[in-house]
Amino acid sequence: MKKGRILSGMRPTGRLHLGNYVGALENWVRLQQEGWENFHMVADWHMLTTGHEDTSRLQSDIYEMVLDWLGAGLDPQRTVIFVQSAVKQHAELHLLFSMLVSKARLERVPTLKEQIRDLHLDEQTISYGHLGYSVLQAADILLYKATHVPVGEDQVPHVELTREIARRFNHLYCQDRPPVFPEPEVQLTHFPRLRGLDGNRMSKSVGNTILLSDSPEEIAARVKQAYTDPKKIRAKDPGRPEADLSELDAEGRPLHAGCVVFEYHRKFNSAGAAEVARLCRVGELACVPDKSQLARLLADGLTPLRERRARYAADPDQVRDIVADGNRRARAVAEATMDEVRAAMGLKSSTELVK
Ligand code: TRP
């Protein structure tokens, strides 16, 4: 007996980094081992909502991301790995759901507001598709009647809207029949916010990340650049692993927000982190050896992922088969749901239409 069905997805951004791993992927793999029924989707249509002009890298970004999923341990036997645009039912359900949500409700979705701010978009020029981002996400989730949606905090508003849509649909169209949709629950992924190696927000475009596919040499080179404690100049100077609250900037933030190398030790070296901090504080651990120790640890930790990834990468046909199979399995579930949706709404099923 499975514990329930989970659905989660990512927009295809190409090769994934450590933040994607601790923020999502690691959790998906854990849920898979714990006996959930996993569906994981490459949200390529969602990708278009903020970048539809240049699609030249879309297919390779999808491929590289799927390799990272497989490398991280998603098992295609147990888990359905599929691409959103290969399952047209997402578009159909998105269209039907779009009747059930007001424009004002969508304008209140906090993630949309944040994107407008962060990407410096003009509210007046937001596309119809972008406004409907969360409606498409609701279709993603409900097509599979997922009971749980494992996501980070930032996605909670989307799952909330999904629940509203499920409730509204069941209320409107299922008076005389069992409800079509469950109200899916958020399964929050708790993880320490990992900063980029330079101490800023982690972003692949800035290059302050470690990719899951990086070699030990690349990892060592990247960790060498990491932000530590600017006041620790000589090896024997005492360091400040944690944020220093005695010196604040004009906005009240600590000038030294903590050593990133230590932050990574805490996440990836939980047994050794306290000793690292102690030696650093008393000036017995210099940054250079501290960094090489961390680099080695990360490289070792990522070795199984990197090797599994390389085995799949050596056989692209196998990867394509895995996705094709996932698409088929996803389509079968999606079409069964759509049959119920069409019947409940008084629309004809696709087979009746051709008669
Ligand atoms: N919006 C999600 C993100 O940016 C990606 C996504 C698309 C998703 N569809 C989903 C996540 C369905 C969970 C469930 O991370």
Coordinates of C-alpha atoms in Angstrom, one line a residue, residues 66-334:
V66 CA 16.4 14.9 -16.1
L67 CA 19.9 13.5 -15.9
D68 CA 20.4 15.3 -12.6
W69 CA 17.1 13.8 -11.3
L70 CA 18.2 10.3 -12.3
G71 CA 21.7 10.9 -10.9
A72 CA 20.1 12.0 -7.6
G73 CA 18.4 8.7 -7.3
L74 CA 14.9 9.1 -8.7
D75 CA 14.2 5.5 -9.8
P76 CA 12.2 5.4 -13.1
Q77 CA 10.8 2.0 -12.1
R78 CA 9.1 3.4 -9.1
T79 CA 8.7 7.1 -10.1
V80 CA 6.9 8.6 -13.0
I81 CA 9.2 11.1 -14.7
F82 CA 7.5 13.1 -17.4
V83 CA 7.4 16.3 -19.4
Q84 CA 4.4 18.6 -19.0
S85 CA 4.1 19.5 -22.7
A86 CA 4.0 15.8 -23.7
V87 CA 0.7 15.4 -21.8
K88 CA -1.8 17.6 -23.5
Q89 CA -4.4 17.1 -20.8
H90 CA -2.5 19.8 -18.8
A91 CA -3.6 22.3 -21.4
E92 CA -7.2 21.1 -21.5
L93 CA -7.6 21.1 -17.7
H94 CA -5.8 24.5 -17.5
L95 CA -8.3 26.0 -19.9
L96 CA -11.3 24.6 -18.0
F97 CA -9.9 25.7 -14.6
S98 CA -9.3 29.2 -16.0
M99 CA -13.1 29.7 -16.0
L100 CA -13.2 29.0 -12.2
V101 CA -10.8 31.7 -11.1
S102 CA -11.1 35.5 -11.3
K103 CA -8.5 37.8 -12.7
A104 CA -8.4 39.6 -9.4
R105 CA -7.6 36.4 -7.5
L106 CA -4.7 35.7 -9.7
E107 CA -3.4 39.2 -9.4
R108 CA -3.2 38.7 -5.6
V109 CA -1.0 35.6 -5.9
P110 CA 2.1 36.7 -4.0
T111 CA 4.6 34.8 -6.2
L112 CA 3.4 36.8 -9.2
K113 CA 3.9 40.0 -7.3
E114 CA 7.4 38.9 -6.4
Q115 CA 8.3 38.0 -9.9
I116 CA 7.0 41.4 -11.1
R117 CA 9.3 43.0 -8.6
D118 CA 12.4 40.7 -9.0
L119 CA 12.3 40.6 -12.8
H120 CA 11.4 44.3 -13.1
L121 CA 8.3 43.5 -15.1
D122 CA 5.6 46.0 -15.9
E123 CA 2.3 44.9 -14.4
Q124 CA 0.5 46.1 -17.5
T125 CA 2.5 43.9 -19.8
I126 CA 2.2 40.6 -17.9
S127 CA 1.0 38.1 -20.4
Y128 CA -2.2 36.2 -20.1
G129 CA -0.2 33.0 -19.8
H130 CA 2.0 34.4 -17.0
L131 CA -1.1 35.6 -15.0
G132 CA -2.4 32.0 -15.3
Y133 CA 0.8 30.4 -14.0
S134 CA -0.8 29.1 -10.9
V135 CA -3.9 27.9 -12.7
L136 CA -1.6 25.7 -14.8
Q137 CA 0.1 24.5 -11.7
A138 CA -3.3 23.6 -10.2
A139 CA -4.0 21.5 -13.4
D140 CA -0.6 19.8 -13.0
I141 CA -1.4 18.7 -9.5
L142 CA -5.1 17.8 -9.9
L143 CA -4.7 15.9 -13.1
Y144 CA -3.0 13.2 -11.1
K145 CA -5.2 13.7 -8.0
A146 CA -2.1 14.2 -6.0
T147 CA -2.8 14.0 -2.2
H148 CA 0.5 15.8 -1.3
V149 CA 2.6 18.3 -3.0
P150 CA 6.2 18.5 -1.7
V151 CA 7.5 22.0 -2.3
G152 CA 9.3 24.8 -0.6
E153 CA 7.6 27.7 1.2
D154 CA 7.6 29.9 -2.0
Q155 CA 5.1 27.5 -3.6
V156 CA 2.5 27.4 -0.8
P157 CA 0.3 30.1 -2.4
H158 CA 0.0 27.9 -5.6
V159 CA -1.1 24.9 -3.6
E160 CA -3.6 27.1 -1.8
L161 CA -5.1 28.2 -5.1
T162 CA -5.1 24.5 -6.2
R163 CA -7.2 23.6 -3.1
E164 CA -9.6 26.4 -3.9
I165 CA -10.0 25.3 -7.5
A166 CA -10.6 21.7 -6.4
R167 CA -13.2 22.7 -3.9
R168 CA -14.9 25.0 -6.4
F169 CA -15.0 22.3 -9.1
N170 CA -16.3 19.6 -6.8
H171 CA -19.0 22.0 -5.5
L172 CA -20.1 23.1 -9.0
Y173 CA -20.0 19.9 -10.8
C174 CA -20.1 17.0 -8.4
Q175 CA -23.4 17.6 -6.5
D176 CA -24.8 14.3 -7.9
R177 CA -21.6 12.3 -8.0
P178 CA -18.5 11.7 -5.8
P179 CA -16.0 14.6 -5.9
V180 CA -13.5 14.3 -8.7
F181 CA -10.6 16.0 -6.9
P182 CA -9.0 15.6 -3.6
E183 CA -7.8 18.8 -1.8
P184 CA -4.0 18.3 -2.0
E185 CA -1.9 19.2 1.0
V186 CA 1.5 21.0 1.0
Q187 CA 4.3 18.8 2.3
L188 CA 6.8 21.5 3.2
T189 CA 10.4 20.9 2.5
H190 CA 12.3 22.2 5.4
F191 CA 15.9 23.0 4.6
P192 CA 18.4 25.6 5.7
R193 CA 18.5 28.3 3.2
L194 CA 21.8 27.7 1.5
R195 CA 23.5 30.9 0.3
G196 CA 25.7 30.9 -2.7
L197 CA 29.4 30.5 -2.1
D198 CA 29.9 34.3 -2.3
G199 CA 27.3 34.8 0.4
N200 CA 24.7 36.1 -1.9
R201 CA 21.5 34.4 -3.2
M202 CA 22.4 31.2 -4.9
S203 CA 22.1 31.5 -8.7
K204 CA 23.5 29.6 -11.5
S205 CA 23.9 32.7 -13.7
V206 CA 26.0 34.3 -11.0
G207 CA 28.2 31.2 -10.9
N208 CA 28.2 31.1 -7.0
T209 CA 26.9 27.5 -6.9
I210 CA 28.2 24.0 -7.0
L211 CA 26.5 21.9 -9.7
L212 CA 25.6 18.3 -8.9
S213 CA 27.6 17.3 -12.0
D214 CA 30.8 19.2 -11.0
S215 CA 34.0 17.2 -10.8
P216 CA 36.0 17.2 -7.6
E217 CA 38.4 19.6 -9.3
E218 CA 35.6 22.0 -10.2
I219 CA 34.2 21.8 -6.7
A220 CA 37.6 22.5 -5.2
A221 CA 38.1 25.5 -7.4
R222 CA 34.6 26.9 -6.6
V223 CA 35.0 26.4 -2.8
K224 CA 38.3 28.2 -2.9
Q225 CA 36.3 31.4 -4.0
A226 CA 33.9 31.1 -1.1
Y227 CA 33.2 33.9 1.3
T228 CA 34.6 33.3 4.8
D229 CA 35.4 36.0 7.4
P230 CA 36.9 39.1 6.0
K231 CA 38.6 39.8 9.4
K232 CA 40.4 36.5 9.4
I233 CA 43.4 37.5 7.4
R234 CA 46.3 35.4 8.7
A235 CA 45.9 31.6 9.3
K236 CA 46.1 32.1 13.1
D237 CA 43.6 34.9 13.4
P238 CA 40.5 33.8 15.3
G239 CA 37.5 33.5 12.9
R240 CA 33.8 34.2 13.1
P241 CA 31.9 31.1 11.7
E242 CA 28.6 32.6 12.6
A243 CA 27.0 36.0 11.9
D244 CA 28.4 38.9 14.0
L245 CA 25.5 40.8 15.5
S246 CA 27.7 43.4 17.1
E247 CA 28.2 45.3 13.8
L248 CA 25.1 46.1 11.8
D249 CA 24.7 48.1 8.6
A250 CA 22.2 50.9 8.0
E251 CA 19.3 48.5 7.5
G252 CA 20.1 46.6 10.7
R253 CA 21.7 43.6 8.9
P254 CA 25.0 42.1 10.3
L255 CA 28.0 43.3 8.3
H256 CA 29.3 39.8 8.6
A257 CA 26.4 37.4 8.0
G258 CA 28.5 34.3 8.8
C259 CA 31.1 32.2 7.0
V260 CA 29.6 30.4 4.0
V261 CA 32.2 27.6 4.4
F262 CA 30.9 27.0 7.9
E263 CA 27.3 27.1 6.7
Y264 CA 28.0 24.3 4.2
H265 CA 29.8 22.3 7.0
R266 CA 26.7 22.5 9.0
K267 CA 24.5 21.2 6.2
F268 CA 26.9 18.6 4.7
N269 CA 29.2 17.8 7.7
S270 CA 26.8 17.7 10.6
A271 CA 29.1 15.5 12.6
G272 CA 32.2 17.6 12.2
A273 CA 30.8 21.1 12.0
A274 CA 31.0 22.0 15.7
E275 CA 34.7 21.0 15.8
V276 CA 35.4 23.1 12.7
A277 CA 33.8 26.1 14.3
R278 CA 35.7 25.6 17.5
L279 CA 39.1 25.4 15.8
C280 CA 38.3 28.4 13.6
R281 CA 37.3 30.5 16.6
V282 CA 40.5 29.8 18.5
G283 CA 42.6 30.4 15.4
E284 CA 43.7 26.9 15.0
L285 CA 42.1 26.3 11.6
A286 CA 43.0 28.4 8.6
C287 CA 40.5 29.1 5.8
V288 CA 42.6 27.3 3.1
P289 CA 42.7 23.9 4.8
D290 CA 39.1 24.4 6.0
K291 CA 38.0 24.9 2.4
S292 CA 39.9 21.9 1.1
Q293 CA 38.3 19.8 3.7
L294 CA 34.9 21.0 2.7
A295 CA 35.6 20.6 -1.0
R296 CA 36.7 17.0 -0.4
L297 CA 33.6 16.3 1.7
L298 CA 31.2 17.7 -1.0
A299 CA 33.0 15.9 -3.7
D300 CA 32.8 12.6 -1.9
G301 CA 29.1 13.2 -1.0
L302 CA 28.3 14.0 -4.6
T303 CA 30.3 11.1 -6.1
P304 CA 27.4 8.6 -6.1
L305 CA 25.2 11.2 -7.8
R306 CA 27.9 12.1 -10.3
E307 CA 28.6 8.5 -11.2
R308 CA 25.0 7.6 -11.6
R309 CA 24.5 10.6 -13.7
A310 CA 27.4 9.7 -15.9
R311 CA 26.1 6.2 -16.5
Y312 CA 22.8 7.6 -17.7
A313 CA 24.5 10.3 -19.8
A314 CA 26.5 7.6 -21.5
D315 CA 23.2 6.2 -22.8
P316 CA 21.0 9.0 -24.1
D317 CA 18.6 6.6 -25.7
Q318 CA 17.9 5.0 -22.4
V319 CA 17.1 8.5 -20.9
R320 CA 14.8 9.2 -23.8
D321 CA 13.0 5.9 -23.2
I322 CA 12.6 6.6 -19.5
V323 CA 10.9 9.9 -20.3
A324 CA 8.8 8.4 -23.1
D325 CA 7.7 5.7 -20.7
G326 CA 7.0 8.3 -18.0
N327 CA 5.0 10.4 -20.5
R328 CA 2.9 7.4 -21.3
R329 CA 2.2 6.5 -17.7
A330 CA 1.3 10.1 -16.9
R331 CA -1.0 10.4 -19.9
A332 CA -2.9 7.3 -18.9
V333 CA -3.6 8.8 -15.4
A334 CA -4.3 12.2 -16.9

